[in-house]
Amino acid sequence: MKNQNVWILILVCVFVFGLFGLWQFNLYQKLSKTGASCGGDWSYNVQCPIGSYCCSLKQGPLVGGLCKPFIFSILDIFSKTKPENIYKDTSENIPEYMSSVGMKGAKTYKTSNFTLKYPLDWKVSAKQIESYNSPTLELTKENGKEIQGGYELPQIWIGSFEIYSTSGAICANESYCEKADKISFSIKGKNYSANVFKRQLWEQGKFTGNYFYVFQIGSNSELSLIPSKPTITGQFETMVEKSEIESILSSMNY
């Protein structure tokens, strides 16, 4: 009789854990599709669904995070759904040098449907933004300036809009973000421009009074016609860096 009770208890536990696992898996699939943001930017008061928690993106202050089921780490290991790699080339097989066509002495990043030229003292890699389906190209300058949040100056992202916050806001939670300039470039003979905003540098838990500049274009423009529908986000500190970014973006071809 005692053994029978033990087996009944085991079966009940298996049933309960099975239901819990199924519930968590369904929640995992739902949150993976919606990418619900929490804990930052415009989502301070967002409550994650029952059975999930707010997982920080660890991208600096005020950025926030995404809602994840309690056993996200386990489910993510066994998930068979992997992002589609639209960018066939990655940082490991980028050509080290290509003859100067268009940009003098430039390197070229090339895939089956996308080409980008950049100066010899810049570098490019493919970065996976957690809740974005496709890899995002990240361009930085050799010996660039490191700033709070794991960013650099100058820096360009081509792909996901979730760079500074889960909502895509380029000024994150700063109470005042002054419009300071415009950035302009041309792709295949068509001109594009975007407002440039001034943001304060954040160091050691406080604003420093020093500034850098940010811009974003693509989510609501004809750039969305480019394969992988990229949003272009960039940041820089000097006008020389701005000019370099304009040249890089003007070299895009698809």
XYZ file of C-alpha atoms in Angstrom:
254
model
C 0.000 0.000 0.000
C 2.901 2.305 0.845
C 4.579 1.677 -2.546
C 1.288 2.380 -4.288
C 1.029 5.760 -2.549
C 4.581 6.615 -3.606
C 3.797 5.824 -7.242
C 0.611 7.901 -7.096
C 2.605 10.808 -5.676
C 5.210 10.457 -8.421
C 2.536 10.407 -11.137
C 0.862 13.495 -9.644
C 4.208 15.333 -9.575
C 4.946 14.355 -13.189
C 1.495 15.565 -14.226
C 1.891 18.875 -12.388
C 5.388 19.509 -13.771
C 4.165 18.557 -17.240
C 1.383 21.131 -17.066
C 3.827 23.719 -15.724
C 6.293 22.996 -18.534
C 3.569 23.230 -21.198
C 2.333 26.516 -19.739
C 5.874 27.931 -19.712
C 6.522 26.728 -23.282
C 3.345 28.401 -24.567
C 4.347 31.585 -22.746
C 7.855 31.319 -24.235
C 6.451 31.102 -27.767
C 4.095 34.035 -27.196
C 6.757 36.309 -25.674
C 9.282 35.354 -28.370
C 6.879 36.634 -31.018
C 5.777 39.827 -29.278
C 9.052 40.836 -27.586
C 7.152 42.525 -24.712
C 9.332 45.250 -23.163
C 9.445 46.124 -19.465
C 11.353 48.042 -16.830
C 12.587 50.970 -18.898
C 11.982 53.716 -21.434
C 8.175 53.953 -21.819
C 7.568 50.612 -20.149
C 8.249 51.329 -16.472
C 4.733 50.356 -15.406
C 4.415 47.318 -17.676
C 3.638 44.169 -15.718
C 4.975 40.979 -17.258
C 2.395 38.178 -17.685
C 1.937 35.744 -14.806
C 4.671 33.130 -15.050
C 7.302 35.522 -16.420
C 9.734 38.145 -15.143
C 11.500 41.241 -16.485
C 14.922 40.192 -17.836
C 17.327 43.128 -18.226
C 18.961 43.654 -21.648
C 22.083 44.912 -19.817
C 22.550 47.769 -22.272
C 23.053 50.568 -19.792
C 20.756 52.640 -17.558
C 17.121 53.240 -18.460
C 17.068 50.753 -21.341
C 14.867 48.193 -19.608
C 14.394 44.585 -20.596
C 12.084 41.941 -22.016
C 9.511 39.707 -20.355
C 10.776 36.129 -20.122
C 9.135 32.945 -18.713
C 10.587 31.612 -15.448
C 12.399 28.738 -17.183
C 13.471 30.777 -20.232
C 17.105 29.617 -20.035
C 16.081 25.969 -20.244
C 13.524 26.491 -23.008
C 15.940 28.601 -25.039
C 18.500 25.784 -25.074
C 16.028 23.264 -26.487
C 14.214 25.644 -28.817
C 14.504 24.607 -32.456
C 13.478 28.040 -33.716
C 16.604 29.894 -34.769
C 16.785 33.350 -36.402
C 17.111 33.415 -40.160
C 20.620 34.520 -41.087
C 19.992 37.007 -43.864
C 23.572 38.254 -43.732
C 25.475 35.255 -45.099
C 28.880 36.746 -44.321
C 29.901 37.307 -40.693
C 32.857 38.941 -39.005
C 34.917 35.780 -39.507
C 34.823 35.877 -43.306
C 34.725 39.562 -44.160
C 37.274 40.354 -46.909
C 40.292 42.077 -45.370
C 40.770 44.353 -48.371
C 39.091 45.206 -51.636
C 40.370 47.651 -54.272
C 39.286 51.262 -53.954
C 36.026 51.568 -55.822
C 33.961 54.554 -54.705
C 35.583 54.980 -51.282
C 39.364 55.245 -51.532
C 41.154 52.328 -49.885
C 37.891 50.878 -48.622
C 37.027 47.430 -47.387
C 33.809 45.835 -48.620
C 31.173 43.874 -46.752
C 29.236 41.806 -49.254
C 26.400 39.280 -49.187
C 24.257 37.869 -51.975
C 21.940 40.908 -51.886
C 23.752 43.642 -49.997
C 27.071 45.524 -50.312
C 28.608 48.080 -47.978
C 31.977 49.864 -48.177
C 33.783 51.257 -45.151
C 37.185 52.907 -44.456
C 40.242 50.807 -43.628
C 40.268 51.995 -40.010
C 36.686 50.791 -39.412
C 35.490 47.246 -38.710
C 32.179 45.453 -39.153
C 30.573 42.451 -37.465
C 27.180 40.751 -37.343
C 25.496 41.077 -33.949
C 22.338 39.306 -32.805
C 19.921 41.611 -30.997
C 18.008 39.342 -28.600
C 14.425 39.927 -29.712
C 15.183 40.708 -33.376
C 14.895 37.941 -35.963
C 17.823 38.845 -38.213
C 21.468 39.712 -37.487
C 22.287 43.401 -37.220
C 25.432 44.832 -38.804
C 27.527 46.763 -36.297
C 30.249 49.109 -37.530
C 32.830 50.677 -35.240
C 36.108 52.523 -35.717
C 39.454 51.060 -34.732
C 40.490 52.572 -31.395
C 37.068 54.225 -31.032
C 35.999 55.826 -27.763
C 34.219 53.486 -25.345
C 31.230 54.910 -23.473
C 28.754 53.684 -20.833
C 26.520 50.758 -21.796
C 29.022 48.884 -23.977
C 28.787 51.420 -26.816
C 31.496 53.174 -28.809
C 31.933 56.494 -30.600
C 31.484 56.449 -33.537
C 29.166 53.465 -34.131
C 26.553 52.420 -36.728
C 23.916 49.680 -36.594
C 22.068 48.428 -39.680
C 19.196 46.100 -38.789
C 17.304 46.093 -35.499
C 15.786 49.318 -34.130
C 16.287 48.084 -30.531
C 19.646 49.716 -29.879
C 19.127 52.112 -26.978
C 15.765 50.823 -25.747
C 13.245 48.072 -26.361
C 10.855 50.639 -27.855
C 13.457 51.937 -30.288
C 13.632 55.434 -28.794
C 17.046 56.878 -29.628
C 16.969 59.266 -26.668
C 15.876 56.529 -24.228
C 14.604 58.198 -21.042
C 16.420 61.507 -21.133
C 14.037 64.286 -20.188
C 15.399 66.588 -22.873
C 17.008 65.531 -26.143
C 17.824 68.551 -28.282
C 17.646 68.442 -32.083
C 21.100 69.601 -33.143
C 21.734 68.816 -36.808
C 20.829 66.676 -39.820
C 22.667 63.784 -41.417
C 22.287 63.232 -45.164
C 23.311 60.453 -47.546
C 22.359 59.004 -50.911
C 21.661 55.351 -51.793
C 21.362 54.395 -55.466
C 20.731 58.006 -56.419
C 18.011 58.604 -53.833
C 18.631 61.118 -51.033
C 17.848 60.375 -47.396
C 18.193 62.506 -44.296
C 17.518 62.217 -40.583
C 17.485 64.544 -37.607
C 20.495 64.359 -35.323
C 19.884 64.673 -31.580
C 22.275 65.625 -28.794
C 22.569 63.239 -25.837
C 24.532 63.550 -22.608
C 27.258 61.052 -21.823
C 26.508 58.945 -18.743
C 29.411 57.823 -16.565
C 29.563 56.288 -13.083
C 25.833 56.660 -12.469
C 25.427 60.300 -13.505
C 25.319 62.594 -16.511
C 28.652 64.270 -17.227
C 27.597 67.388 -19.119
C 29.493 66.143 -22.188
C 27.566 65.210 -25.319
C 27.452 62.898 -28.300
C 25.060 62.773 -31.261
C 22.539 60.131 -32.354
C 20.239 59.542 -35.324
C 17.933 56.883 -36.698
C 16.284 56.335 -40.066
C 14.567 53.499 -41.880
C 11.588 52.170 -39.974
C 9.188 54.564 -41.710
C 11.024 55.301 -44.947
C 11.743 53.682 -48.279
C 14.845 52.133 -46.729
C 12.495 49.382 -45.564
C 12.562 48.136 -49.190
C 16.190 47.029 -48.741
C 16.498 43.265 -48.155
C 16.109 42.522 -44.401
C 14.270 45.857 -43.950
C 16.947 47.534 -41.839
C 16.663 50.479 -39.538
C 19.895 52.504 -39.475
C 20.949 53.872 -36.093
C 24.172 55.800 -35.559
C 26.113 57.812 -33.032
C 29.198 60.001 -33.249
C 31.079 62.720 -31.391
C 32.760 64.872 -34.050
C 31.843 66.306 -37.449
C 34.659 64.255 -39.021
C 32.966 61.100 -37.752
C 29.648 62.350 -39.107
C 31.176 62.755 -42.578
C 32.623 59.242 -42.417
C 29.209 57.836 -41.506
C 27.569 59.692 -44.398
C 30.131 58.181 -46.800
C 29.615 54.676 -45.437
C 25.835 54.880 -45.709
C 26.047 56.336 -49.220
C 28.076 53.286 -50.279
C 25.204 50.894 -49.506
C 23.986 48.927 -52.522
C 21.391 46.184 -52.828
